[in-house]
Tab-separated table of C-alpha atoms and ligand atoms in Angstrom:
chain	number	residue	atom	x	y	z
A	1	MET	CA	32.363	-61.583	-17.306
A	2	GLU	CA	31.889	-59.209	-20.365
A	3	ALA	CA	31.052	-55.792	-20.949
A	4	ALA	CA	27.436	-55.709	-20.596
A	5	SER	CA	27.772	-55.538	-16.916
A	6	TYR	CA	27.346	-51.618	-18.016
A	7	LEU	CA	23.985	-50.339	-17.491
A	8	LEU	CA	25.061	-47.176	-19.895
A	9	ASP	CA	26.821	-47.139	-23.167
A	10	PRO	CA	30.136	-46.783	-21.761
A	11	ASP	CA	31.170	-45.376	-25.343
A	12	LEU	CA	28.453	-42.799	-25.542
A	13	LEU	CA	29.129	-41.754	-21.869
A	14	ARG	CA	32.491	-41.475	-22.637
A	15	GLU	CA	32.142	-39.047	-25.322
A	16	VAL	CA	30.562	-37.041	-23.323
A	17	LEU	CA	32.528	-37.021	-20.250
A	18	GLU	CA	36.118	-36.773	-21.762
A	19	CYS	CA	37.663	-33.931	-23.222
A	20	PRO	CA	38.131	-34.677	-26.993
A	21	ILE	CA	41.297	-32.972	-27.450
A	22	CYS	CA	43.367	-34.598	-24.225
A	23	LEU	CA	41.150	-37.554	-23.623
A	24	GLU	CA	41.199	-36.804	-19.681
A	25	THR	CA	37.593	-37.195	-18.035
A	26	TYR	CA	36.616	-33.928	-16.680
A	27	ASN	CA	36.103	-32.827	-13.393
A	28	GLN	CA	35.204	-29.838	-11.336
A	29	THR	CA	38.607	-27.769	-11.220
A	30	GLN	CA	41.119	-28.032	-13.827
A	31	MET	CA	39.607	-30.342	-16.355
A	32	ARG	CA	36.156	-28.119	-15.935
A	33	PRO	CA	33.967	-28.771	-18.921
A	34	LYS	CA	33.757	-25.365	-20.869
A	35	LEU	CA	31.593	-24.637	-23.952
A	36	LEU	CA	32.812	-23.202	-26.389
A	37	GLN	CA	30.640	-20.627	-28.639
A	38	CYS	CA	30.159	-22.996	-31.485
A	39	GLY	CA	28.850	-25.720	-28.894
A	40	HIS	CA	31.702	-28.116	-28.392
A	41	THR	CA	33.459	-28.714	-25.309
A	42	VAL	CA	36.995	-28.753	-24.167
A	43	CYS	CA	38.180	-29.204	-20.738
A	44	ARG	CA	39.654	-26.374	-19.231
A	45	GLN	CA	43.196	-26.971	-19.328
A	46	CYS	CA	43.329	-27.401	-23.191
A	47	LEU	CA	41.220	-24.513	-23.373
A	48	GLU	CA	43.910	-22.567	-21.347
A	49	LYS	CA	46.379	-23.830	-24.082
A	50	LEU	CA	44.012	-22.736	-26.988
A	51	LEU	CA	43.857	-19.342	-25.667
A	52	ALA	CA	47.861	-18.818	-25.199
A	53	ASN	CA	48.209	-18.904	-28.848
A	54	THR	CA	45.749	-16.308	-29.782
A	55	ILE	CA	44.760	-12.769	-28.803
A	56	ASN	CA	41.169	-12.621	-28.555
A	57	GLY	CA	39.396	-15.556	-29.441
A	58	VAL	CA	39.623	-19.230	-29.330
A	59	ARG	CA	39.686	-21.280	-32.770
A	60	CYS	CA	37.781	-24.643	-32.248
A	61	PRO	CA	39.965	-27.802	-33.041
A	62	PHE	CA	36.634	-29.750	-34.263
A	63	CYS	CA	34.766	-26.843	-36.331
A	64	SER	CA	36.966	-24.428	-36.640
A	65	ARG	CA	34.763	-21.687	-35.465
A	66	VAL	CA	36.376	-19.087	-33.365
A	67	SER	CA	34.899	-17.790	-30.238
A	68	ARG	CA	35.643	-14.452	-29.313
A	69	MET	CA	36.777	-13.764	-25.628
A	70	SER	CA	39.669	-12.637	-23.653
A	71	SER	CA	39.858	-15.091	-20.907
A	72	ILE	CA	38.230	-18.450	-19.788
A	73	SER	CA	35.607	-17.079	-17.445
A	74	GLN	CA	33.718	-15.715	-20.446
A	75	LEU	CA	32.921	-19.160	-21.560
A	76	ALA	CA	30.630	-20.876	-19.766
A	77	ASP	CA	30.805	-24.380	-18.399
A	78	ASN	CA	28.872	-27.137	-19.908
A	79	LEU	CA	26.411	-27.816	-17.261
A	80	THR	CA	25.093	-30.950	-18.328
A	81	VAL	CA	28.372	-32.543	-18.329
A	82	LEU	CA	28.896	-31.105	-14.832
A	83	LYS	CA	25.713	-32.652	-13.711
A	84	ILE	CA	26.407	-35.939	-14.882
A	85	LEU	CA	29.871	-35.624	-13.092
A	86	ASP	CA	28.214	-34.733	-10.215
A	87	CYS	CA	25.903	-37.685	-10.275
A	88	THR	CA	28.788	-40.147	-10.850
A	89	THR	CA	30.574	-39.046	-7.957
A	90	SER	CA	27.858	-38.325	-5.597
A	91	CYS	CA	24.596	-40.388	-5.556
A	92	SER	CA	24.170	-42.704	-8.545
A	93	ALA	CA	25.525	-46.092	-8.357
A	94	ALA	CA	24.719	-46.352	-11.737
A	95	THR	CA	26.890	-44.182	-13.417
A	96	ALA	CA	29.671	-44.857	-10.373
A	97	ALA	CA	29.634	-48.408	-11.911
A	98	LEU	CA	31.028	-47.060	-15.155
A	99	MET	CA	34.111	-45.329	-13.460
A	100	CYS	CA	37.469	-47.267	-12.992
A	101	LYS	CA	36.968	-49.805	-10.572
A	102	SER	CA	40.262	-48.621	-8.575
A	103	CYS	CA	40.360	-44.516	-8.573
A	104	TYR	CA	36.477	-43.617	-9.103
A	105	ASN	CA	37.944	-40.525	-11.098
A	106	ARG	CA	38.527	-41.414	-14.490
A	107	LEU	CA	36.447	-43.450	-17.271
A	108	PRO	CA	37.773	-46.689	-17.770
A	109	ARG	CA	39.404	-47.444	-21.443
A	110	GLN	CA	41.041	-50.746	-20.170
A	111	TYR	CA	39.751	-54.692	-19.144
A	112	CYS	CA	41.697	-56.521	-16.733
A	113	HIS	CA	40.757	-59.947	-17.749
A	114	ASP	CA	42.354	-61.324	-14.855
A	115	CYS	CA	40.207	-59.331	-12.407
A	116	ALA	CA	37.634	-58.832	-14.491
A	117	THR	CA	37.475	-55.149	-13.941
A	118	PHE	CA	37.599	-51.852	-15.614
A	119	LEU	CA	40.374	-49.833	-15.366
A	120	CYS	CA	41.880	-46.376	-16.409
A	121	GLU	CA	45.345	-45.716	-17.991
A	122	LEU	CA	46.740	-44.791	-14.960
A	123	CYS	CA	45.421	-47.836	-12.672
A	124	LYS	CA	46.001	-50.027	-15.555
A	125	GLU	CA	49.742	-50.189	-15.041
A	126	GLU	CA	50.273	-49.560	-11.529
A	127	GLY	CA	48.112	-52.713	-9.932
A	128	HIS	CA	47.572	-54.701	-13.304
A	129	LEU	CA	49.980	-54.347	-15.948
A	130	HIS	CA	53.018	-55.215	-13.551
A	131	GLN	CA	51.458	-57.958	-11.811
A	132	GLY	CA	51.304	-59.797	-15.596
A	133	HIS	CA	47.415	-59.513	-15.716
A	134	SER	CA	46.025	-59.557	-19.701
A	135	ILE	CA	44.679	-56.280	-20.147
A	136	GLN	CA	42.820	-55.131	-23.263
A	137	PRO	CA	41.592	-52.020	-24.608
A	138	ILE	CA	37.569	-51.517	-24.252
A	139	ARG	CA	37.396	-48.967	-27.145
A	140	GLY	CA	39.468	-49.125	-30.474
A	141	GLY	CA	39.687	-50.942	-33.710
A	142	ARG	CA	35.836	-50.419	-33.929
B	201	ZN	ZN1	41.411	-31.425	-22.506
B	202	ZN	ZN1	33.201	-26.286	-32.571
B	203	ZN	ZN1	41.520	-45.566	-12.195
B	204	ZN	ZN1	44.113	-57.023	-12.638
């Protein structure tokens, strides 16, 4: 079994579907993808933290440009990301195949050799690492 069972490039998808600050996979609620005025996207939760430190704007941690706003609702959602997410949860088997095989809620970052399965951080601990399975991160060292 090798990583070629992916139909899409998992690294690419991860870049699109993960908040670059907290590295969590976006969702429709607390981790909603919010588009900053500079074009970068962060999750709602991180945006709230960024906003808590400033008065009338958020400084993008990636390009340092300031998005002027006083509340999160003034920023648009990243609709492209939401569309892909919607697809992963409802319609597309191809993208659903990219998600963690245990919870289908997050992108996997670990591969269990014993189960030949891709897993997210949370699922890796419970069902696999504790059983003595050999787990390897899919990204890193590159
Ligand atoms: Zn975040
Ligand atoms: Zn930016
Ligand atoms: Zn999982
Ligand atoms: Zn396992």
